[in-house]
CSV table of C-alpha atoms and ligand atoms in Angstrom, one decimal:
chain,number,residue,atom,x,y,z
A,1,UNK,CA,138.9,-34.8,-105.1
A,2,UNK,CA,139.7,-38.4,-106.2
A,3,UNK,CA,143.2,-37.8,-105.0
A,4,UNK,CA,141.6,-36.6,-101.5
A,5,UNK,CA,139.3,-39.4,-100.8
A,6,UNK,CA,142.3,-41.8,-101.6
A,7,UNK,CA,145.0,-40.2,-99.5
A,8,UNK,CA,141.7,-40.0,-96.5
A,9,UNK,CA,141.5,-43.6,-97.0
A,10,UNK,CA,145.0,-44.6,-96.6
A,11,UNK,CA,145.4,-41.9,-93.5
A,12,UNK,CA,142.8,-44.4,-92.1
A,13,UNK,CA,144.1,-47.6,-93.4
A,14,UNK,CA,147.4,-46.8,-91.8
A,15,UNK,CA,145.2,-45.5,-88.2
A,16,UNK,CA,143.8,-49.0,-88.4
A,17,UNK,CA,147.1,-51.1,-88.9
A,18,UNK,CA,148.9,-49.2,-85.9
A,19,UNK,CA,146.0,-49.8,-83.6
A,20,UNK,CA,146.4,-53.8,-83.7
A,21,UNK,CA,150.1,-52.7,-82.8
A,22,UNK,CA,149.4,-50.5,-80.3
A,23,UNK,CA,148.4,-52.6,-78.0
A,24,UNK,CA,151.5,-55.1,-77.4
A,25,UNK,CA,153.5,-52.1,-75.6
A,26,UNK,CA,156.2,-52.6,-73.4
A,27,UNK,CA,155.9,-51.5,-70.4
A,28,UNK,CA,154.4,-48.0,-71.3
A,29,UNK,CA,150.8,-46.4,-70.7
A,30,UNK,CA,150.5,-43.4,-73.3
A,31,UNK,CA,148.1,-40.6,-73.0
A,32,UNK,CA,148.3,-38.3,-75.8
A,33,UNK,CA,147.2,-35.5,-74.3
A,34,UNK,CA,145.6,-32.6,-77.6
A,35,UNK,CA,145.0,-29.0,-76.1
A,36,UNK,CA,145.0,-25.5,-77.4
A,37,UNK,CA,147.8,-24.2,-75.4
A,38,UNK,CA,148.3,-21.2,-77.5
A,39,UNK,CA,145.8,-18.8,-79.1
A,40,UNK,CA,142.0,-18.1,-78.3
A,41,UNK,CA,141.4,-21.0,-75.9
A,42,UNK,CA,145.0,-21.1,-74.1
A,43,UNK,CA,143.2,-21.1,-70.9
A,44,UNK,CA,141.5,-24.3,-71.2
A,45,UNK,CA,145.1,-25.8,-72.4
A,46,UNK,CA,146.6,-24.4,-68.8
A,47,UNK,CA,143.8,-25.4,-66.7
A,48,UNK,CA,143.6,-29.1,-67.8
A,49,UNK,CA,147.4,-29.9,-68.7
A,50,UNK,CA,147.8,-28.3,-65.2
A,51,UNK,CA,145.2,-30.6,-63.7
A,52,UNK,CA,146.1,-33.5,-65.5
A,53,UNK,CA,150.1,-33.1,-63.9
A,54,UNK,CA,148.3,-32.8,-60.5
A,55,UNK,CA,146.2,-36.0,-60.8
A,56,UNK,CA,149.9,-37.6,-61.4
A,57,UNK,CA,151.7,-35.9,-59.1
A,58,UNK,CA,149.0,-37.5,-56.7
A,59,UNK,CA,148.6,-41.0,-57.4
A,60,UNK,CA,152.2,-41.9,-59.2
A,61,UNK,CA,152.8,-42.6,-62.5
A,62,UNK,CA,152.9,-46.2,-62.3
A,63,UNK,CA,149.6,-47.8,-62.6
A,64,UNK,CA,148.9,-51.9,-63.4
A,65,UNK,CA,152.7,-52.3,-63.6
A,66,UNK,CA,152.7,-49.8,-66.3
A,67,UNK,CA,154.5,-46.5,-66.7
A,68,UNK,CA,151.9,-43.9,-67.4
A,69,UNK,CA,153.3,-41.1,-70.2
A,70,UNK,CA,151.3,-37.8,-71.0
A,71,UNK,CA,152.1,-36.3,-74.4
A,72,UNK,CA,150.9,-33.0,-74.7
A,73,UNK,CA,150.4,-31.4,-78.1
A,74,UNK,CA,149.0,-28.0,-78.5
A,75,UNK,CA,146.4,-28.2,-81.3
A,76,UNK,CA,146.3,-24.2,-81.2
A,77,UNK,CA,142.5,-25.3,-81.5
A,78,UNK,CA,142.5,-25.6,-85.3
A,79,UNK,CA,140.5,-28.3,-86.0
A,80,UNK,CA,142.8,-29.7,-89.0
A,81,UNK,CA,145.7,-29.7,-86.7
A,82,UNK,CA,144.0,-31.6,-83.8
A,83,UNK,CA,143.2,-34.1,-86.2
A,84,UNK,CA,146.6,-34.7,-87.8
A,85,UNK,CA,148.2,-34.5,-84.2
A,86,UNK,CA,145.7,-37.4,-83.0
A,87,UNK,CA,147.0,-39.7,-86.3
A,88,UNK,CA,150.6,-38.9,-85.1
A,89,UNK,CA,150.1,-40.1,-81.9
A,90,UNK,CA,148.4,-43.0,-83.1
A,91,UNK,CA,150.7,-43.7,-85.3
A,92,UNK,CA,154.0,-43.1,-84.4
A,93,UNK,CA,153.7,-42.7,-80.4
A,94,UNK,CA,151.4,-45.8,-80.4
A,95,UNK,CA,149.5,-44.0,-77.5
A,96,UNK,CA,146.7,-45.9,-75.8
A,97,UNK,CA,144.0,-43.1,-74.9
A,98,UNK,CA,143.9,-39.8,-76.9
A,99,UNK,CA,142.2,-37.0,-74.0
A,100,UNK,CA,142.0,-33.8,-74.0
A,101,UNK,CA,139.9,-31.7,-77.1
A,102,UNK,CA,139.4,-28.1,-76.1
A,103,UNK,CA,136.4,-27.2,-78.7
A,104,UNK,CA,133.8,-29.1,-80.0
A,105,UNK,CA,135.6,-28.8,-84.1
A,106,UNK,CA,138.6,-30.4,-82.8
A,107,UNK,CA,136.6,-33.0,-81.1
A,108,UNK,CA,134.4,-33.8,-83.9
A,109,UNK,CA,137.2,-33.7,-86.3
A,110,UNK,CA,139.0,-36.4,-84.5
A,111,UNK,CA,136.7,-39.0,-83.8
A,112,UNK,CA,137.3,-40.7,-87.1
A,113,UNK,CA,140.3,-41.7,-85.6
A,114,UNK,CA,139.3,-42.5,-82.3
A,115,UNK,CA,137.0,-45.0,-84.6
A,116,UNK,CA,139.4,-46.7,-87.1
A,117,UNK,CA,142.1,-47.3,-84.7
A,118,UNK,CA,139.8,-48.5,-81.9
A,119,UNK,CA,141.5,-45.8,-79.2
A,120,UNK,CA,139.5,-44.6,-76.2
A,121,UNK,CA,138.8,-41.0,-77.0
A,122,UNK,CA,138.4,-38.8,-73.3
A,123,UNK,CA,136.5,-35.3,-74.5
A,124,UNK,CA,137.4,-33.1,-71.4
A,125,UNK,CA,136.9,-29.7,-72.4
A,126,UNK,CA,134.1,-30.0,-75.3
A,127,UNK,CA,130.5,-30.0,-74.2
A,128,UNK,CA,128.1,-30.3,-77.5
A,129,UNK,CA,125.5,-32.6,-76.9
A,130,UNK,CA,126.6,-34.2,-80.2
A,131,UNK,CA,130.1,-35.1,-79.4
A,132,UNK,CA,129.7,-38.7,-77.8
A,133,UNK,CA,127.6,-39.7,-80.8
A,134,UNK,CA,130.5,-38.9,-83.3
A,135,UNK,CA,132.0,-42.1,-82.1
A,136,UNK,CA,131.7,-45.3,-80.1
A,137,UNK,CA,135.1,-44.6,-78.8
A,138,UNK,CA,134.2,-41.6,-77.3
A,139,UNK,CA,133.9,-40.8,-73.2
A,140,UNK,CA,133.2,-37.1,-72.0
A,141,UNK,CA,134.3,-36.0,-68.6
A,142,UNK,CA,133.2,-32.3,-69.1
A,143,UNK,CA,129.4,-31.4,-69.3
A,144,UNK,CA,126.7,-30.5,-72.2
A,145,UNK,CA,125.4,-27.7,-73.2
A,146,UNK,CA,122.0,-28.9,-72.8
A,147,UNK,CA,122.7,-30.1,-69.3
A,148,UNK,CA,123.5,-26.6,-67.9
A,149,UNK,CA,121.2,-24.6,-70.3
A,150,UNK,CA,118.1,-26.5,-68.8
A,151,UNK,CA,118.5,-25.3,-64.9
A,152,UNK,CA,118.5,-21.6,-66.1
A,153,UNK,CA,115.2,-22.3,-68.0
A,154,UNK,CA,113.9,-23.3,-65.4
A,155,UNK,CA,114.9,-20.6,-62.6
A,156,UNK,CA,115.1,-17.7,-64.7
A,157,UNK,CA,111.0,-17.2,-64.7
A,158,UNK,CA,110.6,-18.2,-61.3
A,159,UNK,CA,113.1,-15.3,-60.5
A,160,UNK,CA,111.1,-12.4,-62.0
A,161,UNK,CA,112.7,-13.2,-65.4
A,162,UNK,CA,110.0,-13.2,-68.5
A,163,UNK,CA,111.9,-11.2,-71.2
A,164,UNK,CA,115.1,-12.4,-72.4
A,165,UNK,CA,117.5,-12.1,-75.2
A,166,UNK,CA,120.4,-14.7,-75.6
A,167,UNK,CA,123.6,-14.1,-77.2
A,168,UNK,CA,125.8,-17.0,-77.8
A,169,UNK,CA,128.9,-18.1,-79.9
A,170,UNK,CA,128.0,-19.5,-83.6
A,171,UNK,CA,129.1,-22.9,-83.3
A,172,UNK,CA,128.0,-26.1,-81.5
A,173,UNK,CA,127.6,-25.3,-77.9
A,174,UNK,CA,126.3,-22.0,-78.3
A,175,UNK,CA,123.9,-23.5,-80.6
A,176,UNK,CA,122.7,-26.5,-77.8
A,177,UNK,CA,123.0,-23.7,-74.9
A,178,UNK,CA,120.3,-21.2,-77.0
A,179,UNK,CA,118.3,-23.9,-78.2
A,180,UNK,CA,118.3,-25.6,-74.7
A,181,UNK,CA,117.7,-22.6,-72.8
A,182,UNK,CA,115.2,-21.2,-74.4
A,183,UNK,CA,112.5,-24.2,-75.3
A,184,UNK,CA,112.7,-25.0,-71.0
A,185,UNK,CA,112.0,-21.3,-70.9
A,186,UNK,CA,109.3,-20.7,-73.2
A,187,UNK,CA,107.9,-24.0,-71.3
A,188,UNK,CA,107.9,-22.4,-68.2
A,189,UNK,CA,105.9,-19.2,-69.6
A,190,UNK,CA,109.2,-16.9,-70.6
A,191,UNK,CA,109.6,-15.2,-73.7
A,192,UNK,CA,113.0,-15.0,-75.9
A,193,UNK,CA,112.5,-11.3,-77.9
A,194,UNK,CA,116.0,-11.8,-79.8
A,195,UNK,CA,118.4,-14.8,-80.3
A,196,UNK,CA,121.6,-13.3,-81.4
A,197,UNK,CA,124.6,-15.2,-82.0
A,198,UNK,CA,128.3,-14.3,-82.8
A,199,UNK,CA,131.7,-16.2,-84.2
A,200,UNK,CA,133.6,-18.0,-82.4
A,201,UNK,CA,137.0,-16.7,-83.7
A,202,UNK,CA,138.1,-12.8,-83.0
A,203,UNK,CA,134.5,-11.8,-81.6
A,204,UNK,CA,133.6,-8.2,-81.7
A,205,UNK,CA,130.5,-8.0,-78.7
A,206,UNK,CA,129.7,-4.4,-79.1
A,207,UNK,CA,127.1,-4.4,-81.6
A,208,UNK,CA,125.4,-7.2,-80.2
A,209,UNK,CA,125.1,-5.6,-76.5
A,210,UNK,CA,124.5,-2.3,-77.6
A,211,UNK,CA,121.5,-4.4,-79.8
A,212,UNK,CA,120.5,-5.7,-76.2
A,213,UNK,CA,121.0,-2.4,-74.8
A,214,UNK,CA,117.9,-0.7,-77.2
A,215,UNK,CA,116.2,-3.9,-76.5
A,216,UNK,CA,116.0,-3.8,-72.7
A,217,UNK,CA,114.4,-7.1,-72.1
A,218,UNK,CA,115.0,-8.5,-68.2
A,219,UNK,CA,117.8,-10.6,-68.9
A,220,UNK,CA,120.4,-11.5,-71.4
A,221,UNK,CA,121.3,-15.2,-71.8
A,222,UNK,CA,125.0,-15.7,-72.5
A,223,UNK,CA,127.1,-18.8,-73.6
A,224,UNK,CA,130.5,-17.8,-74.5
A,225,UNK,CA,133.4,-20.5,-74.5
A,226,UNK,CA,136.1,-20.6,-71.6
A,227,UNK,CA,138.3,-17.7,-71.7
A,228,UNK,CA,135.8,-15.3,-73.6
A,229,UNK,CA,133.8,-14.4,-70.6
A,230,UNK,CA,135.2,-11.5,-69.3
A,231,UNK,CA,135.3,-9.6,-72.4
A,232,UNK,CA,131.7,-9.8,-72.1
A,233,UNK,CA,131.8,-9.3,-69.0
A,234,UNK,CA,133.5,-6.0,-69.5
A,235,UNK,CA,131.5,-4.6,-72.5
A,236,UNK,CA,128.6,-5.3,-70.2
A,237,UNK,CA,129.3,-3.1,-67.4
A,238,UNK,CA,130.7,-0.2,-70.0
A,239,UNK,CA,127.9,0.1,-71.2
A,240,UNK,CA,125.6,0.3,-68.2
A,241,UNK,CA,123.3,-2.8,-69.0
A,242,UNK,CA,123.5,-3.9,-65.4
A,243,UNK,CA,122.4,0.0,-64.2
A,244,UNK,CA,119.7,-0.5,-67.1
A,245,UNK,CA,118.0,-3.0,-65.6
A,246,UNK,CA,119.1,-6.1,-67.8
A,247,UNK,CA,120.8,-9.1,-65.7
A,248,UNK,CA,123.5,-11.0,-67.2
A,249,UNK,CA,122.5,-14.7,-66.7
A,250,UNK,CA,124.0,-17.9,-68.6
A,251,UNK,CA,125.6,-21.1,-68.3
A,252,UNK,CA,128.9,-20.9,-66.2
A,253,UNK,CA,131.4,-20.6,-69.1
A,254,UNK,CA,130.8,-16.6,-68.9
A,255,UNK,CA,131.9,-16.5,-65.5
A,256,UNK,CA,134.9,-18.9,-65.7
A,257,UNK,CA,137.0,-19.2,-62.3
A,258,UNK,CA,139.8,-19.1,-64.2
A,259,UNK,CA,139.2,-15.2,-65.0
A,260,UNK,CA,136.4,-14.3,-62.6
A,261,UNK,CA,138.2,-12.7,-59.7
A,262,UNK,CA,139.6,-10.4,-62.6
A,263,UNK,CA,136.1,-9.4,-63.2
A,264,UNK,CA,135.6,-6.8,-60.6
A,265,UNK,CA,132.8,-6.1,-58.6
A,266,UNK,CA,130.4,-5.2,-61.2
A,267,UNK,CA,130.1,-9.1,-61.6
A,268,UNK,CA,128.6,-9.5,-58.1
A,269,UNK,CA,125.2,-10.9,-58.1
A,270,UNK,CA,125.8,-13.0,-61.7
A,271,UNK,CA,123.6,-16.1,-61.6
A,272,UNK,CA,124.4,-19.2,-63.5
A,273,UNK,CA,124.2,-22.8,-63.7
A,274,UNK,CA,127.0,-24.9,-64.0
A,275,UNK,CA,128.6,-28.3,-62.8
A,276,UNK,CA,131.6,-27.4,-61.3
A,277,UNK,CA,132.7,-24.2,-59.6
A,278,UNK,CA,135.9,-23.7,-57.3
A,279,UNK,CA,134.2,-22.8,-54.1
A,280,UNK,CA,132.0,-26.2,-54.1
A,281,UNK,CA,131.9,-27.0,-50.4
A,282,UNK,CA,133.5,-30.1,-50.2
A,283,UNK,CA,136.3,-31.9,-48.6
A,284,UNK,CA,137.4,-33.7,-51.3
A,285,UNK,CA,137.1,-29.9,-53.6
A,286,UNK,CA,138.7,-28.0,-50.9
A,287,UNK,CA,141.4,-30.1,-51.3
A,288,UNK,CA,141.3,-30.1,-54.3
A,289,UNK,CA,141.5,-26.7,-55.0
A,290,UNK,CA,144.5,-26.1,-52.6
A,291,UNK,CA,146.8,-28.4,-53.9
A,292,UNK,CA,145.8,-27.3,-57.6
A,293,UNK,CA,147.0,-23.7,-56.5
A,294,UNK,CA,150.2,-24.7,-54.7
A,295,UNK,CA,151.4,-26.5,-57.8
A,296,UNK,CA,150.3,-23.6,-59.9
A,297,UNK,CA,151.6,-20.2,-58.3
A,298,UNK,CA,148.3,-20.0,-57.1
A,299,UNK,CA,146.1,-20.8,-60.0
A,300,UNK,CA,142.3,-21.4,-59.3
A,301,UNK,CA,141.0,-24.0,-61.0
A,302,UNK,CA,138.1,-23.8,-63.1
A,303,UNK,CA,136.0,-26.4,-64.9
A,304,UNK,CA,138.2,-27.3,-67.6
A,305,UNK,CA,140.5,-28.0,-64.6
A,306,UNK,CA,137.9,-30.7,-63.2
A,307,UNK,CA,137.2,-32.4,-66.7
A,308,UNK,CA,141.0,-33.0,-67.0
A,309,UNK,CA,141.5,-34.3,-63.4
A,310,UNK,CA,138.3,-36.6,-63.6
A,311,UNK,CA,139.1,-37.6,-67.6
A,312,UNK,CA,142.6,-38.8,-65.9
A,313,UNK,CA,140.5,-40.4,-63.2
A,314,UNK,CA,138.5,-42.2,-65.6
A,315,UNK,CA,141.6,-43.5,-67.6
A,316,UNK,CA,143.7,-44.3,-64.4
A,317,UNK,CA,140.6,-46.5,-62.9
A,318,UNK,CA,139.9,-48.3,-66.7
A,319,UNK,CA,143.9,-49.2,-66.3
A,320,UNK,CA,143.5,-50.9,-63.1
A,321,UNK,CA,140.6,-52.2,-63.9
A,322,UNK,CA,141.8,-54.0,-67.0
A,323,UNK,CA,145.1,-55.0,-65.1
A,324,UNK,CA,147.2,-53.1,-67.7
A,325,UNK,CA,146.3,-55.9,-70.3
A,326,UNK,CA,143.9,-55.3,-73.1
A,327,UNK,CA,143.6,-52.6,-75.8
A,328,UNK,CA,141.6,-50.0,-76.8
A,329,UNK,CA,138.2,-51.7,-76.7
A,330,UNK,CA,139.0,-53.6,-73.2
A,331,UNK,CA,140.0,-49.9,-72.0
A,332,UNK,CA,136.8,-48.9,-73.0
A,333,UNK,CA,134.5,-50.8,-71.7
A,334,UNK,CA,136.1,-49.7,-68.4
A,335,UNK,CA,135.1,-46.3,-68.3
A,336,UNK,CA,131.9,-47.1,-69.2
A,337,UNK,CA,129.8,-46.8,-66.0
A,338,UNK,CA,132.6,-45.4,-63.5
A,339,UNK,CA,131.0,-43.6,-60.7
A,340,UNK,CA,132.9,-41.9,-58.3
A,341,UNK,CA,133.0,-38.3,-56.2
A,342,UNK,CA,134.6,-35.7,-58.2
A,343,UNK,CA,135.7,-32.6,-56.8
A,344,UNK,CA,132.4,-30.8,-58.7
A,345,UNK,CA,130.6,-34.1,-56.3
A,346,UNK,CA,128.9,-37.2,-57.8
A,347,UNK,CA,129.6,-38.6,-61.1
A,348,UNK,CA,129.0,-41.2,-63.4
A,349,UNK,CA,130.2,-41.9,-67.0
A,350,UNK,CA,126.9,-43.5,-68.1
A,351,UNK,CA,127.3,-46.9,-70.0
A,352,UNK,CA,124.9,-46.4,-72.8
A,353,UNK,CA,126.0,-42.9,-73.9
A,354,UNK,CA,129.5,-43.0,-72.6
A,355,UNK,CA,128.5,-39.3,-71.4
A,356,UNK,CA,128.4,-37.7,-68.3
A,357,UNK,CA,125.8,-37.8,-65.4
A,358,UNK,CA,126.1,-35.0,-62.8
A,359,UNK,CA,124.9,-32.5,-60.1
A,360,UNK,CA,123.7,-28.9,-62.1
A,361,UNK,CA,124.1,-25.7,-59.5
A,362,UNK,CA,122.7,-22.9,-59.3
A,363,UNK,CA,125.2,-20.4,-58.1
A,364,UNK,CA,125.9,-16.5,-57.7
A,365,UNK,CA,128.9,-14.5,-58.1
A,366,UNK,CA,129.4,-13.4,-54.3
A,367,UNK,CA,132.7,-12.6,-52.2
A,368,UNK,CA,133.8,-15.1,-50.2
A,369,UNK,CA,137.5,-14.2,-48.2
A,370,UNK,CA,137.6,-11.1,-50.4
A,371,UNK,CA,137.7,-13.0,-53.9
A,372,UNK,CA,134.7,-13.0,-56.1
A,373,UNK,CA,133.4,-16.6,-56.4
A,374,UNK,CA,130.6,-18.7,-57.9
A,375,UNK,CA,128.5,-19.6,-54.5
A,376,UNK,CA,126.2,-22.3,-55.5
A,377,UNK,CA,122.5,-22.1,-54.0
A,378,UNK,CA,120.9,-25.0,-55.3
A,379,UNK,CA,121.0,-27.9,-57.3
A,380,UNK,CA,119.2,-29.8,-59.7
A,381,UNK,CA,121.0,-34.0,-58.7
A,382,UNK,CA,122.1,-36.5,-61.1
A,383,UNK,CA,121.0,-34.5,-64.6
A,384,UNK,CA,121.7,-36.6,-67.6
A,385,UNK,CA,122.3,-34.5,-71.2
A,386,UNK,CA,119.3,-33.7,-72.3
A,387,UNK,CA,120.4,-33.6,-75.9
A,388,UNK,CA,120.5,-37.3,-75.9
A,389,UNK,CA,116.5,-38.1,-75.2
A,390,UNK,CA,116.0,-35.9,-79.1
B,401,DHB,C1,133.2,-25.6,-75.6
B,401,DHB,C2,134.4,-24.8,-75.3
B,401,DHB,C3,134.4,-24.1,-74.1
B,401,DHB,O1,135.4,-23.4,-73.8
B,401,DHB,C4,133.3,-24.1,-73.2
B,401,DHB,O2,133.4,-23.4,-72.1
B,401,DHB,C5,132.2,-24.9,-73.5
B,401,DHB,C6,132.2,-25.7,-74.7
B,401,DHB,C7,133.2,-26.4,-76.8
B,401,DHB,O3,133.8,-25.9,-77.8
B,401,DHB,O4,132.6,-27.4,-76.9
């Protein structure tokens, strides 16, 4: 143990030293880029690296005189490995932003370095309330749990929906989306019967929805992260929940654009509440989404996609803004309160909790040109995280 703490401190003591030499870089901008591009969450690894390429492919690679460098490393989303990969960068590639963090563990598990070695830290996949707390260094360009969770609380009982069962993955964000969900829904009259959760890693859904099956309460809640959705999905409809009378409702993880047209039609008529979905109707999305595809074989983006493009948004802006001179903390201070449009529409990196301020839709899985799409219906403007007021 006493060997532990003392190898922790120097691991630290060396973050710290490279930092005051990180700054007085040539004529480089690094961006160590840390996704799970293998394993569980490969997905959200494709989707952002992708988008990330496409914000540079669109607005050069020179920014404030400097050369901007993206160093991917797949963290295979071990936690451990994100974390030693983030001290590498720090230290050896002397990078100037660390972005990326594809699950809440890595996140958390790196912003001890994002700390000690004064580095802007640019969460774009992870959405646990928590996250931005872990570290002053820390600016999120995805969502929160809490921020999503909220809207369905408050439509679900307005929409016939006063017995429901939630299902969610055992770790941080499944945690915020059942707790979040279900106190606005209680609020608003409803009733959670059952609150059933299950790991993150390997997940075996069966026994859960044949749980819900017996149970037969209106709706089931779901949060399950990027990339896990349509296994529900599918174990869902086998099972004849849908015919039983139980609607599938949730935040927009479980039905990712990234997998939904693979869904098939039994997904039609899905309702969820998200920030970003591919068919938004905007210029700046439909653009958006076009080029994403043509530099993908066709890809759709989803909303990891967006939290990379705007996370490289954030960093280009805080670059230009600082006039390429500065380090970390100079960096930082300039992503704090950017507002701009995003493809997902109006955003703002608020200054106080270096978190994300956005636009929460209501949307349904519909067709749209023969493609099964989340078709937003409402929306709830300028939501803050929730999490943070606690
Ligand atoms: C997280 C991961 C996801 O894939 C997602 O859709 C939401 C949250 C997370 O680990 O924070």
């Amino acid at each position: 143990m006493q060997k532990r703490l003392f190898l922790h401190a120097t691991a630290l003591a060396i973050v710290a030293l490279a930092a005051t030499n990180s700054v007085a870089q040539d004529n480089k901008f690094k961006i160590g880029l840390i996704l799970p591009m293998t394993g569980q969450q490969a997905s959200t690894g494709r989707q952002i690296e992708a988008a990330a390429r496409l914000y540079m492919a669109q607005n050069g690679d020179t920014v404030a005189g400097k050369k901007i460098e993206l160093i991917v490393k797949d963290d295979t989303s071990i936690p451990d490995v994100t974390k030693r990969m983030a001290q590498e960068l720090v230290v050896n590639d002397k990078v100037n932003v660390l972005a990326g963090f594809g699950i809440t563990p890595s996140a958390l598990a790196t912003a001890p370095i994002a700390t000690q070695s004064k580095t802007p830290m640019v969460v774009m996949a992870a959405a646990t309330s928590s996250i931005t707390q872990a570290s002053p260094y820390i600016v999120r360009t995805s969502f929160t749990l809490p921020q999503a969770a909220v809207a369905m609380g408050d439509w679900a009982p307005k929409n016939g929906i006063k017995k429901v069962v939630t299902l969610v993955s055992d770790y941080g964000p499944g945690i915020d989306a059942e707790k979040y969900f279900k106190e606005r829904f209680v609020f608003n009259g409803g009733q959670v019967t059952e609150s059933l959760r299950v790991p993150l890693r390997g997940p075996d859904f069966a026994p859960f929805l044949q749980k819900v099956r017996d149970a037969k309460p209106d709706a089931l809640f779901v949060f399950v992260p990027s990339g896990a959705g349509a296994a529900v999905m599918k174990q869902f409809l086998e099972r004849g929940m849908d015919k039983a009378g139980i609607k599938l409702i949730g935040t927009g993880d479980i039905t990712d654009d990234d997998q939904l047209n693979d869904m098939g039609e039994g997904a039609l008529g899905v309702v969820t509440s998200h920030h970003y979905a591919a068919a938004h109707p905007s210029a700046m999305n439909k653009k958006f989404v076009e080029a994403f595809g043509k530099a993908n074989r066709g890809m759709r983006p989803n909303f990891m996609a967006v939290g990379g493009y705007d996370g490289m948004r954030v960093i280009y802006e805080a670059l230009k803004i600082t006039k390429g001179a500065g380090g970390g903390d100079a960096l930082l201070a300039a992503m704090k309160g950017q507002i701009f449009e995003s493809p997902r529409g109006p955003m703002f990196i608020d200054a106080q909790t270096r978190d994300v301020v956005q636009n929460i839709y209501l949307r349904k899985v519909e067709k749209l040109n023969g493609q099964l799409h989340n078709v937003e219906f409402d929306v709830i403007k300028d939501v803050k995280d929730p999490g943070k007021n606690k």
